[in-house]
Coordinates of C-alpha atoms in Angstrom, one line a residue:
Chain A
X1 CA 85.0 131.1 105.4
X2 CA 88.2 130.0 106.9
X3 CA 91.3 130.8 104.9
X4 CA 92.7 127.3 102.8
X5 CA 96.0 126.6 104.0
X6 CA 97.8 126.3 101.6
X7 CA 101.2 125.1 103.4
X8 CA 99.4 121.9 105.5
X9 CA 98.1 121.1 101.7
X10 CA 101.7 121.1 100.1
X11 CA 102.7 119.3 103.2
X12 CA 99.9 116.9 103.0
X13 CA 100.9 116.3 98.9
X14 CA 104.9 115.9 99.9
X15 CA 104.3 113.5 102.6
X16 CA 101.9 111.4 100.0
X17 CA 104.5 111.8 97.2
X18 CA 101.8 113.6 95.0
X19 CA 102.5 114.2 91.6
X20 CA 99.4 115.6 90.3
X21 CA 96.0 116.0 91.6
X22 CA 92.7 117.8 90.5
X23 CA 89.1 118.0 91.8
X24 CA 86.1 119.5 89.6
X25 CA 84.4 118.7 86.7
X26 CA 86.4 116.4 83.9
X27 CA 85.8 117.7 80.7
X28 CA 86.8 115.6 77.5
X29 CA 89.8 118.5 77.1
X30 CA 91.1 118.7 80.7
X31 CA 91.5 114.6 80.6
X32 CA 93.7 115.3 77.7
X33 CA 95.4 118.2 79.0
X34 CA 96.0 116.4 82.3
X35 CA 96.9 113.4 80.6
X36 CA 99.9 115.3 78.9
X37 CA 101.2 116.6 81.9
X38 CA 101.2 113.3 83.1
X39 CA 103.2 112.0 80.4
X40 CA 105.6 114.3 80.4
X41 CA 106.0 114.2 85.0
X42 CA 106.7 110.6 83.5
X43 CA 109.3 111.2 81.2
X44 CA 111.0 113.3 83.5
X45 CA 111.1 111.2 86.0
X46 CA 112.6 108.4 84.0
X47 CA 109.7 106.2 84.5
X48 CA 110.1 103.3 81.8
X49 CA 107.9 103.5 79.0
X50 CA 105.9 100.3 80.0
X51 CA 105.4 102.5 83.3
X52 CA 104.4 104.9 81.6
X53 CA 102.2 104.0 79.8
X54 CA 100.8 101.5 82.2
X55 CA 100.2 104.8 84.3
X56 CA 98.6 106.2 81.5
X57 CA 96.4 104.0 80.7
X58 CA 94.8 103.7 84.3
X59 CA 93.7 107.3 84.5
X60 CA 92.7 107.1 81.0
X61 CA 90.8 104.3 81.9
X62 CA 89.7 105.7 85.2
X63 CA 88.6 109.0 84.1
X64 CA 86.7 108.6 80.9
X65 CA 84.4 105.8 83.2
X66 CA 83.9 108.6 85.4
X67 CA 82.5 110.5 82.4
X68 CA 80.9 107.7 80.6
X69 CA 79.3 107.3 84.5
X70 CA 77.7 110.4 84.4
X71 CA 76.4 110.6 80.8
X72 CA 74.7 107.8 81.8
X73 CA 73.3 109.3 84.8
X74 CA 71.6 111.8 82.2
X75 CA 74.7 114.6 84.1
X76 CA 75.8 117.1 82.1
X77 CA 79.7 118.2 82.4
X78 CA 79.8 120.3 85.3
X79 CA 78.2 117.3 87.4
X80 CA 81.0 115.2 86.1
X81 CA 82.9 115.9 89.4
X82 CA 86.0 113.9 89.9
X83 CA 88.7 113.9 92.6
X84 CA 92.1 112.2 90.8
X85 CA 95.5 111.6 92.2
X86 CA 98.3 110.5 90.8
X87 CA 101.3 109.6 93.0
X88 CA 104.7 107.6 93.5
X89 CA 105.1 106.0 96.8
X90 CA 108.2 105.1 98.8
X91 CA 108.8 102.1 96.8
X92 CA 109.0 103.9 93.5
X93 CA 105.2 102.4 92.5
X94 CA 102.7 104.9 90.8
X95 CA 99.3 105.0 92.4
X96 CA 96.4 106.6 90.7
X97 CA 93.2 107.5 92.9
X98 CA 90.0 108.8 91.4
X99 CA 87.0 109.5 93.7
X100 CA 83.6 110.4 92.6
X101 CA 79.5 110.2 93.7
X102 CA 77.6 107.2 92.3
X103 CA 74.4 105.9 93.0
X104 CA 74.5 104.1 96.0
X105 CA 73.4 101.1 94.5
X106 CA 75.6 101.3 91.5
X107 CA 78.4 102.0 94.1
X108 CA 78.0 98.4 95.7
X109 CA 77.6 96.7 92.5
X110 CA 80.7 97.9 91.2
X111 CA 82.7 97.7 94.5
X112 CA 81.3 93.9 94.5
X113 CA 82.8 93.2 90.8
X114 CA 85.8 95.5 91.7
X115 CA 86.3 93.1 95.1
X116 CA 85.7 90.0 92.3
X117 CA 88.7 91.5 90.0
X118 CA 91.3 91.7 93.1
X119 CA 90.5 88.0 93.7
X120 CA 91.9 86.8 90.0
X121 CA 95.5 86.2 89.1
X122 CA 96.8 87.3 85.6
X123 CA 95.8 84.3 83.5
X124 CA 92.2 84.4 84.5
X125 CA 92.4 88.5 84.1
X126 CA 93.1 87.7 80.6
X127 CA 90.4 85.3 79.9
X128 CA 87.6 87.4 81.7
X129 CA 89.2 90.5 79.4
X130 CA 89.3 88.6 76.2
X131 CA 85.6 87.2 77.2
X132 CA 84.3 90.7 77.8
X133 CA 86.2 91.9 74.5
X134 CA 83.9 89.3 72.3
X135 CA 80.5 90.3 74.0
X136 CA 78.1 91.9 71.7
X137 CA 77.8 95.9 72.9
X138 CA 74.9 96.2 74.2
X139 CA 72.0 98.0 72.4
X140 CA 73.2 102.0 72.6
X141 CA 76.4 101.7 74.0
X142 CA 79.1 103.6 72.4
X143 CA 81.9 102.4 74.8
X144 CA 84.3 99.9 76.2
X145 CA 81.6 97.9 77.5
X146 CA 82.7 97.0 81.0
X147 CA 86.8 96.1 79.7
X148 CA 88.2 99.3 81.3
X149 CA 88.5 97.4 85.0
X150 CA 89.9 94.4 83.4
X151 CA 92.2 96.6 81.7
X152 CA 93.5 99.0 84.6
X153 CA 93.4 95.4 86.9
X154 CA 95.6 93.5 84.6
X155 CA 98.1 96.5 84.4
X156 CA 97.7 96.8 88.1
X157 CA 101.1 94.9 90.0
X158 CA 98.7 94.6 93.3
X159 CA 95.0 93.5 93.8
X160 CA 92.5 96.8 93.3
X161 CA 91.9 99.0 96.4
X162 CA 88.1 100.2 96.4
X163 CA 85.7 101.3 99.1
X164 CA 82.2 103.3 98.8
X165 CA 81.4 106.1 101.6
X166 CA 77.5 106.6 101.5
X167 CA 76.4 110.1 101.2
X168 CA 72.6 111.6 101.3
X169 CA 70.1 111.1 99.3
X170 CA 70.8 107.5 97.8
X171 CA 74.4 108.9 96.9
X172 CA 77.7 107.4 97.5
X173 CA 81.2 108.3 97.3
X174 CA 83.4 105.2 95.3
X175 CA 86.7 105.2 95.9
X176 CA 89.2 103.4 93.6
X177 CA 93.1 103.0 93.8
X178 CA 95.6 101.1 91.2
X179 CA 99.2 100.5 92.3
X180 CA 101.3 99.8 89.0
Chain B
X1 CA 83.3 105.5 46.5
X2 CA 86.6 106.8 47.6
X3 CA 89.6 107.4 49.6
X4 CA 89.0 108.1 53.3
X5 CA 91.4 110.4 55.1
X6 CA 91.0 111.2 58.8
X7 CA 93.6 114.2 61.0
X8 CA 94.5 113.1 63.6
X9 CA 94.5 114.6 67.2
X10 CA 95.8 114.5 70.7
X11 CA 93.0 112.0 71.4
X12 CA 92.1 110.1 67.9
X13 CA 94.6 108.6 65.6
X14 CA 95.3 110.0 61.4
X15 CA 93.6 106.9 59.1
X16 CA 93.7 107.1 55.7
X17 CA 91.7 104.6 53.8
X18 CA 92.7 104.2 50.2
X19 CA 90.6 102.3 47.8
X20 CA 93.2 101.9 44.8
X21 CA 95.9 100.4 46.8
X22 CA 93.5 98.8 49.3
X23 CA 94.8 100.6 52.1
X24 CA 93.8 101.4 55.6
X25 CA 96.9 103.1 57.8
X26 CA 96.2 104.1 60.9
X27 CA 99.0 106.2 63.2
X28 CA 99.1 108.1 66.3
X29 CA 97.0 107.8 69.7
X30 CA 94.2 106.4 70.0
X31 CA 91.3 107.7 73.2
X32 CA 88.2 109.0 72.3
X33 CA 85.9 109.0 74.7
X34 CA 83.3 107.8 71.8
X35 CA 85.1 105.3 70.5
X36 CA 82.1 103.3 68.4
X37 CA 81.2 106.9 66.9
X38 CA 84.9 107.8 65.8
X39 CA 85.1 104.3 64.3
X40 CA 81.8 104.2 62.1
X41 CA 83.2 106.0 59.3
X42 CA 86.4 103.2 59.1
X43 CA 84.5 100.2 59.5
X44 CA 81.9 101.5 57.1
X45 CA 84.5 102.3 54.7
X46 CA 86.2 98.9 55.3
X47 CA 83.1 96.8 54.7
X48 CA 82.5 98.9 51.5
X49 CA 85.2 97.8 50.5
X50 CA 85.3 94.5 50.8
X51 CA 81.8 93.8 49.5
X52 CA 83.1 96.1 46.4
X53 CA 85.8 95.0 45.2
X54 CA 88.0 92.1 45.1
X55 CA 91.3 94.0 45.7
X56 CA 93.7 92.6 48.5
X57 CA 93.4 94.2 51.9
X58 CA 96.9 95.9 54.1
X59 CA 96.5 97.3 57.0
X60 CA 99.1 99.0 58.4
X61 CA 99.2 99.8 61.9
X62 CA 101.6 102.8 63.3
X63 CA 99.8 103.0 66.8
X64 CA 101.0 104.2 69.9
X65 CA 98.3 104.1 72.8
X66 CA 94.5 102.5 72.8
X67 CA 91.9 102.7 75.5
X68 CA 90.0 99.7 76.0
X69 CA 87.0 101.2 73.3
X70 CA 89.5 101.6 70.2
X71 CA 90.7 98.3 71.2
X72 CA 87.1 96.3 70.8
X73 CA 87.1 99.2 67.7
X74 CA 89.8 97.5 66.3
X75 CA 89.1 93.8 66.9
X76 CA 85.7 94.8 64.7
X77 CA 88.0 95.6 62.3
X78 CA 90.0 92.0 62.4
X79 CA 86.9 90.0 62.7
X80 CA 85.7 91.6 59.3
X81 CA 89.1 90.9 57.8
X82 CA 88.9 87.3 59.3
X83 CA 85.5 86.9 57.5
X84 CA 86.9 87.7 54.5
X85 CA 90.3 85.6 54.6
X86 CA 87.7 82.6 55.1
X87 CA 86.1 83.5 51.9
X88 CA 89.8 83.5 50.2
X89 CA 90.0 87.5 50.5
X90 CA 93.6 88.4 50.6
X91 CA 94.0 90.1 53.6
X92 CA 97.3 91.3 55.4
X93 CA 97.8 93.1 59.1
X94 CA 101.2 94.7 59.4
X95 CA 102.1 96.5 63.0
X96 CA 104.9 98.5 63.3
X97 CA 106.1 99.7 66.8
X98 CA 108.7 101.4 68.5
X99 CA 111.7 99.6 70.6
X100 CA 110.5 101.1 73.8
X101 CA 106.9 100.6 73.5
X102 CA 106.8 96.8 74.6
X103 CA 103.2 97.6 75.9
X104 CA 101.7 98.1 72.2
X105 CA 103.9 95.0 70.9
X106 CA 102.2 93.0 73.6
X107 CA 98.6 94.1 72.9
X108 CA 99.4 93.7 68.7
X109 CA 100.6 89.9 69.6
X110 CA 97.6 89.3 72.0
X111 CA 95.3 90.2 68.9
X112 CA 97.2 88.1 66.8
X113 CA 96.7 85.3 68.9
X114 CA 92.6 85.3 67.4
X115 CA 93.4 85.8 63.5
X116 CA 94.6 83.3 61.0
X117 CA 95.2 86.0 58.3
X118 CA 98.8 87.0 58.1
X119 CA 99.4 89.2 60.4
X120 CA 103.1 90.8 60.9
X121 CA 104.5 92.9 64.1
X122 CA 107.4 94.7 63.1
X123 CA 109.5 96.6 65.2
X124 CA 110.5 100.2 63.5
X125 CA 114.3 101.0 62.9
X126 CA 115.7 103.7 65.2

């Protein structure tokens, strides 16, 4: 195996203005744990609380679907693989990234209600958010139900960014970005 | 049936249910992952309650951050109390927040915007 380089990776991270990244399995802890480094990158940084929080809430968001995800998918923890980035681009926005494998099929129906999101202003955001809030949960589910997009797109300050790589056997990679 | 008294964590928020004073405080973060399982407990407790007794209801809210889940938690929670106020129940909501966190005062007055019980968001003193 060829030696990581180490250097072209923290050059890579500079030039993206990466604050924070991780790729493995997400555990319940190691949300947490990343989630209070975050906070505190935040504070430091003298990100507003609104910001903050905003930030927050998107890789909360982001991260426990990628869990709930692969519960679903009958996983267990170490197949709970996630790629997450959290960075601040030139303009001073946060960005946060999270990559992981889906079904294919799953992939395209969530890129097509992702693509739906992006095409909504604020007031309609709302509605569909408040709609989804007074659905019955379905029979089993101990979640959300489906209001963590609306959530992370109504925080967002641009339209979602998400695209779906397909991979072998049925799998795909999704890909999902949220400027705040 | 009794008092109810939950620690809090990093992820889950300290609620203490109190069936003298007809009491539920809740304070802290709020992200489980399991958000309808962490929950049971309160809204059983809640609906005991209720059905039990004919004491007045205040909840007091000291919450900092919900995921989406604690959020439909919570607006289980309202829609009992909102049952209830149609019945005649007194039933009172009171959020408190924190100058800087204009994000919780917004999501506090959004669920407001569905109840007709009084329901009172308060910011806290520095």
């Amino acid at each position: 195996m060829e030696s990581l380089d180490l250097y072209a990776l923290q050059q890579s991270y500079n030039q993206n203005g990466v604050m924070l990244c991780f790729n493995g399995p997400l555990t319940k802890s190691l949300i947490e744990e990343i989630g209070n480094a975050l906070r505190n990158y935040l504070q430091n940084e003298n990100a507003s609380a609104s910001t903050a929080m905003d930030v927050f809430a998107a890789y909360i968001e982001m991260t426990q679907n990628i869990r709930h995800y692969a519960a679903r998918q009958g996983w267990n923890d170490s197949q709970a693989i996630a790629t997450v980035v959290i960075a601040q681009d030139e303009a001073g926005h946060y960005t946060i990234s999270s990559g992981n494998i889906v079904d294919a099929e799953d992939g395209r129906h969530l890129l097509n209600r992702i693509h739906g999101l992006a095409g909504m202003d604020k007031a309609q955001l709302k509605t569909a958010y408040k709609e989804q809030l007074r659905k019955p949960r379905e029979e089993g589910a101990k979640t959300g139900a489906g209001l963590g997009l609306l959530d992370i797109a109504r925080k967002a300050t641009r339209p979602l960014i998400c695209s779906l790589r397909p991979l072998a056997d049925g799998l795909a990679f999704l890909s999902l970005i949220v400027v705040i | 049936m009794g008092d109810l008294k939950i620690e809090g964590t990093a992820s889950t928020p300290e609620i203490i249910c109190d069936y003298q004073a007809g009491s539920l405080k809740m304070s802290g973060d709020s992200y489980p992952e399991n958000s309808f399982e962490f929950f049971t407990p309160v809204l059983d407790w809640l609906e005991n309650f209720l059905c039990n007794t004919n004491t007045p209801v205040t909840v007091s809210l000291y919450l900092l951050y919900l995921n989406t889940s604690s959020v439909k938690a919570l607006m289980d929670i309202f829609d009992m109390l909102e049952e209830c106020f149609g019945k005649g129940r007194a039933v009172s909501v009171n959020w408190y927040y924190a100058a800087e966190n204009e994000r919780i005062a917004e999501l506090a007055a959004e669920f407001k915007e569905d109840c007709t019980f009084p329901f009172n968001i308060t910011q806290l003193e520095e």
